[in-house]
Amino acid sequence: MSGMTITHQDQGDHGRYVAELEGEQATGHLDWERRGDDVRVSTHTIVPSEIGGRGVAARLVDALVADAREEGFKVDPRCSYVAKKFDEHPDWSDLRA
């Protein structure tokens, strides 16, 4: 979707991917916590109803997966939405912790 920006706020032992949509006040986010040096545990994916139904959550997961590939960490999908997306994408199985 055009008009959506995903930023990553890495706080060391935890972080958040934030989705902002052009012209919208509401933002979506995916939270994670670090486990060891090479695993990020996805804990929550939140998309307010005002911006729901536009693929925001899927784009947040895509950003997490892209970073996992680029940076070499694995994902423990504790968030039910992230777990569902991992189940839908067998090509991500190598990234699952």
PDB file of C-alpha atoms in Angstrom:
ATOM      1  CA  MET A   1       0.000   0.000   0.000  1.00  0.00           C
ATOM      2  CA  SER A   2       1.370   3.401  -0.906  1.00  0.00           C
ATOM      3  CA  GLY A   3       1.211   6.106   1.707  1.00  0.00           C
ATOM      4  CA  MET A   4       2.332   3.787   4.511  1.00  0.00           C
ATOM      5  CA  THR A   5       5.641   4.191   6.318  1.00  0.00           C
ATOM      6  CA  ILE A   6       7.088   1.532   8.635  1.00  0.00           C
ATOM      7  CA  THR A   7       9.762   2.599  11.111  1.00  0.00           C
ATOM      8  CA  HIS A   8      11.668   0.451  13.583  1.00  0.00           C
ATOM      9  CA  GLN A   9      12.359   1.685  17.089  1.00  0.00           C
ATOM     10  CA  ASP A  10      15.041  -0.590  18.586  1.00  0.00           C
ATOM     11  CA  GLN A  11      15.431  -0.059  22.341  1.00  0.00           C
ATOM     12  CA  GLY A  12      18.060  -2.773  22.858  1.00  0.00           C
ATOM     13  CA  ASP A  13      16.174  -5.439  24.827  1.00  0.00           C
ATOM     14  CA  HIS A  14      12.862  -4.640  23.117  1.00  0.00           C
ATOM     15  CA  GLY A  15      11.495  -2.675  20.211  1.00  0.00           C
ATOM     16  CA  ARG A  16       8.560  -1.714  18.098  1.00  0.00           C
ATOM     17  CA  TYR A  17       7.728  -1.500  14.410  1.00  0.00           C
ATOM     18  CA  VAL A  18       5.358   1.428  13.811  1.00  0.00           C
ATOM     19  CA  ALA A  19       3.119   1.900  10.774  1.00  0.00           C
ATOM     20  CA  GLU A  20       1.996   5.397   9.862  1.00  0.00           C
ATOM     21  CA  LEU A  21      -0.531   6.038   7.114  1.00  0.00           C
ATOM     22  CA  GLU A  22      -0.594   9.255   5.152  1.00  0.00           C
ATOM     23  CA  GLY A  23      -3.449  11.459   6.346  1.00  0.00           C
ATOM     24  CA  GLU A  24      -4.222   9.357   9.447  1.00  0.00           C
ATOM     25  CA  GLN A  25      -3.599  10.118  13.120  1.00  0.00           C
ATOM     26  CA  ALA A  26      -3.807   6.476  14.265  1.00  0.00           C
ATOM     27  CA  THR A  27      -0.751   4.229  14.002  1.00  0.00           C
ATOM     28  CA  GLY A  28      -0.311   0.463  14.145  1.00  0.00           C
ATOM     29  CA  HIS A  29       2.549  -1.322  15.851  1.00  0.00           C
ATOM     30  CA  LEU A  30       4.238  -4.670  16.382  1.00  0.00           C
ATOM     31  CA  ASP A  31       6.148  -5.103  19.656  1.00  0.00           C
ATOM     32  CA  TRP A  32       9.036  -7.483  20.244  1.00  0.00           C
ATOM     33  CA  GLU A  33      11.396  -8.491  23.037  1.00  0.00           C
ATOM     34  CA  ARG A  34      14.960  -9.731  22.634  1.00  0.00           C
ATOM     35  CA  ARG A  35      15.795 -13.264  23.832  1.00  0.00           C
ATOM     36  CA  GLY A  36      19.511 -13.888  23.719  1.00  0.00           C
ATOM     37  CA  ASP A  37      21.517 -12.499  20.837  1.00  0.00           C
ATOM     38  CA  ASP A  38      19.657 -14.063  17.956  1.00  0.00           C
ATOM     39  CA  VAL A  39      15.922 -14.269  18.770  1.00  0.00           C
ATOM     40  CA  ARG A  40      13.186 -11.638  18.811  1.00  0.00           C
ATOM     41  CA  VAL A  41       9.922 -12.638  20.469  1.00  0.00           C
ATOM     42  CA  SER A  42       6.932 -10.953  18.833  1.00  0.00           C
ATOM     43  CA  THR A  43       4.549 -10.084  21.666  1.00  0.00           C
ATOM     44  CA  HIS A  44       1.770  -7.881  20.243  1.00  0.00           C
ATOM     45  CA  THR A  45       0.497  -6.553  16.947  1.00  0.00           C
ATOM     46  CA  ILE A  46      -2.014  -3.722  17.363  1.00  0.00           C
ATOM     47  CA  VAL A  47      -3.878  -1.947  14.559  1.00  0.00           C
ATOM     48  CA  PRO A  48      -6.621   0.487  15.617  1.00  0.00           C
ATOM     49  CA  SER A  49      -9.976   0.084  13.892  1.00  0.00           C
ATOM     50  CA  GLU A  50      -9.613   3.501  12.241  1.00  0.00           C
ATOM     51  CA  ILE A  51      -6.863   2.101  10.021  1.00  0.00           C
ATOM     52  CA  GLY A  52      -7.889  -1.563  10.003  1.00  0.00           C
ATOM     53  CA  GLY A  53      -8.521  -3.565   6.840  1.00  0.00           C
ATOM     54  CA  ARG A  54      -5.701  -1.918   4.900  1.00  0.00           C
ATOM     55  CA  GLY A  55      -2.972  -4.513   5.343  1.00  0.00           C
ATOM     56  CA  VAL A  56      -1.188  -2.644   8.123  1.00  0.00           C
ATOM     57  CA  ALA A  57      -0.587  -5.694  10.345  1.00  0.00           C
ATOM     58  CA  ALA A  58       0.730  -7.745   7.415  1.00  0.00           C
ATOM     59  CA  ARG A  59       3.174  -4.978   6.474  1.00  0.00           C
ATOM     60  CA  LEU A  60       4.418  -4.813  10.074  1.00  0.00           C
ATOM     61  CA  VAL A  61       5.134  -8.555  10.024  1.00  0.00           C
ATOM     62  CA  ASP A  62       6.805  -8.208   6.618  1.00  0.00           C
ATOM     63  CA  ALA A  63       9.145  -5.574   8.098  1.00  0.00           C
ATOM     64  CA  LEU A  64      10.046  -7.878  11.001  1.00  0.00           C
ATOM     65  CA  VAL A  65      10.723 -10.774   8.616  1.00  0.00           C
ATOM     66  CA  ALA A  66      12.802  -8.588   6.277  1.00  0.00           C
ATOM     67  CA  ASP A  67      14.949  -7.470   9.212  1.00  0.00           C
ATOM     68  CA  ALA A  68      15.301 -11.075  10.414  1.00  0.00           C
ATOM     69  CA  ARG A  69      16.649 -12.068   6.992  1.00  0.00           C
ATOM     70  CA  GLU A  70      18.959  -9.065   6.737  1.00  0.00           C
ATOM     71  CA  GLU A  71      20.253  -9.084  10.326  1.00  0.00           C
ATOM     72  CA  GLY A  72      20.329 -12.859  10.898  1.00  0.00           C
ATOM     73  CA  PHE A  73      17.992 -13.261  13.866  1.00  0.00           C
ATOM     74  CA  LYS A  74      15.109 -15.685  14.365  1.00  0.00           C
ATOM     75  CA  VAL A  75      11.524 -14.885  15.373  1.00  0.00           C
ATOM     76  CA  ASP A  76       9.545 -16.523  18.159  1.00  0.00           C
ATOM     77  CA  PRO A  77       5.990 -15.658  17.073  1.00  0.00           C
ATOM     78  CA  ARG A  78       4.165 -15.459  20.422  1.00  0.00           C
ATOM     79  CA  CYS A  79       1.714 -12.912  19.019  1.00  0.00           C
ATOM     80  CA  SER A  80      -1.168 -14.897  17.508  1.00  0.00           C
ATOM     81  CA  TYR A  81      -1.249 -12.738  14.366  1.00  0.00           C
ATOM     82  CA  VAL A  82       2.474 -13.159  13.719  1.00  0.00           C
ATOM     83  CA  ALA A  83       2.159 -16.923  14.340  1.00  0.00           C
ATOM     84  CA  LYS A  84      -0.693 -17.080  11.811  1.00  0.00           C
ATOM     85  CA  LYS A  85       1.399 -15.257   9.197  1.00  0.00           C
ATOM     86  CA  PHE A  86       4.323 -17.648   9.806  1.00  0.00           C
ATOM     87  CA  ASP A  87       1.920 -20.590   9.305  1.00  0.00           C
ATOM     88  CA  GLU A  88       0.763 -19.030   6.014  1.00  0.00           C
ATOM     89  CA  HIS A  89       4.363 -18.596   4.792  1.00  0.00           C
ATOM     90  CA  PRO A  90       6.280 -21.887   4.868  1.00  0.00           C
ATOM     91  CA  ASP A  91       9.153 -20.020   3.175  1.00  0.00           C
ATOM     92  CA  TRP A  92       9.709 -18.269   6.529  1.00  0.00           C
ATOM     93  CA  SER A  93      10.206 -21.539   8.440  1.00  0.00           C
ATOM     94  CA  ASP A  94      13.986 -21.032   8.554  1.00  0.00           C
ATOM     95  CA  LEU A  95      13.384 -17.841  10.564  1.00  0.00           C
ATOM     96  CA  ARG A  96      11.121 -19.410  13.198  1.00  0.00           C
ATOM     97  CA  ALA A  97      12.764 -19.854  16.601  1.00  0.00           C
TER      98      ALA A  97
END
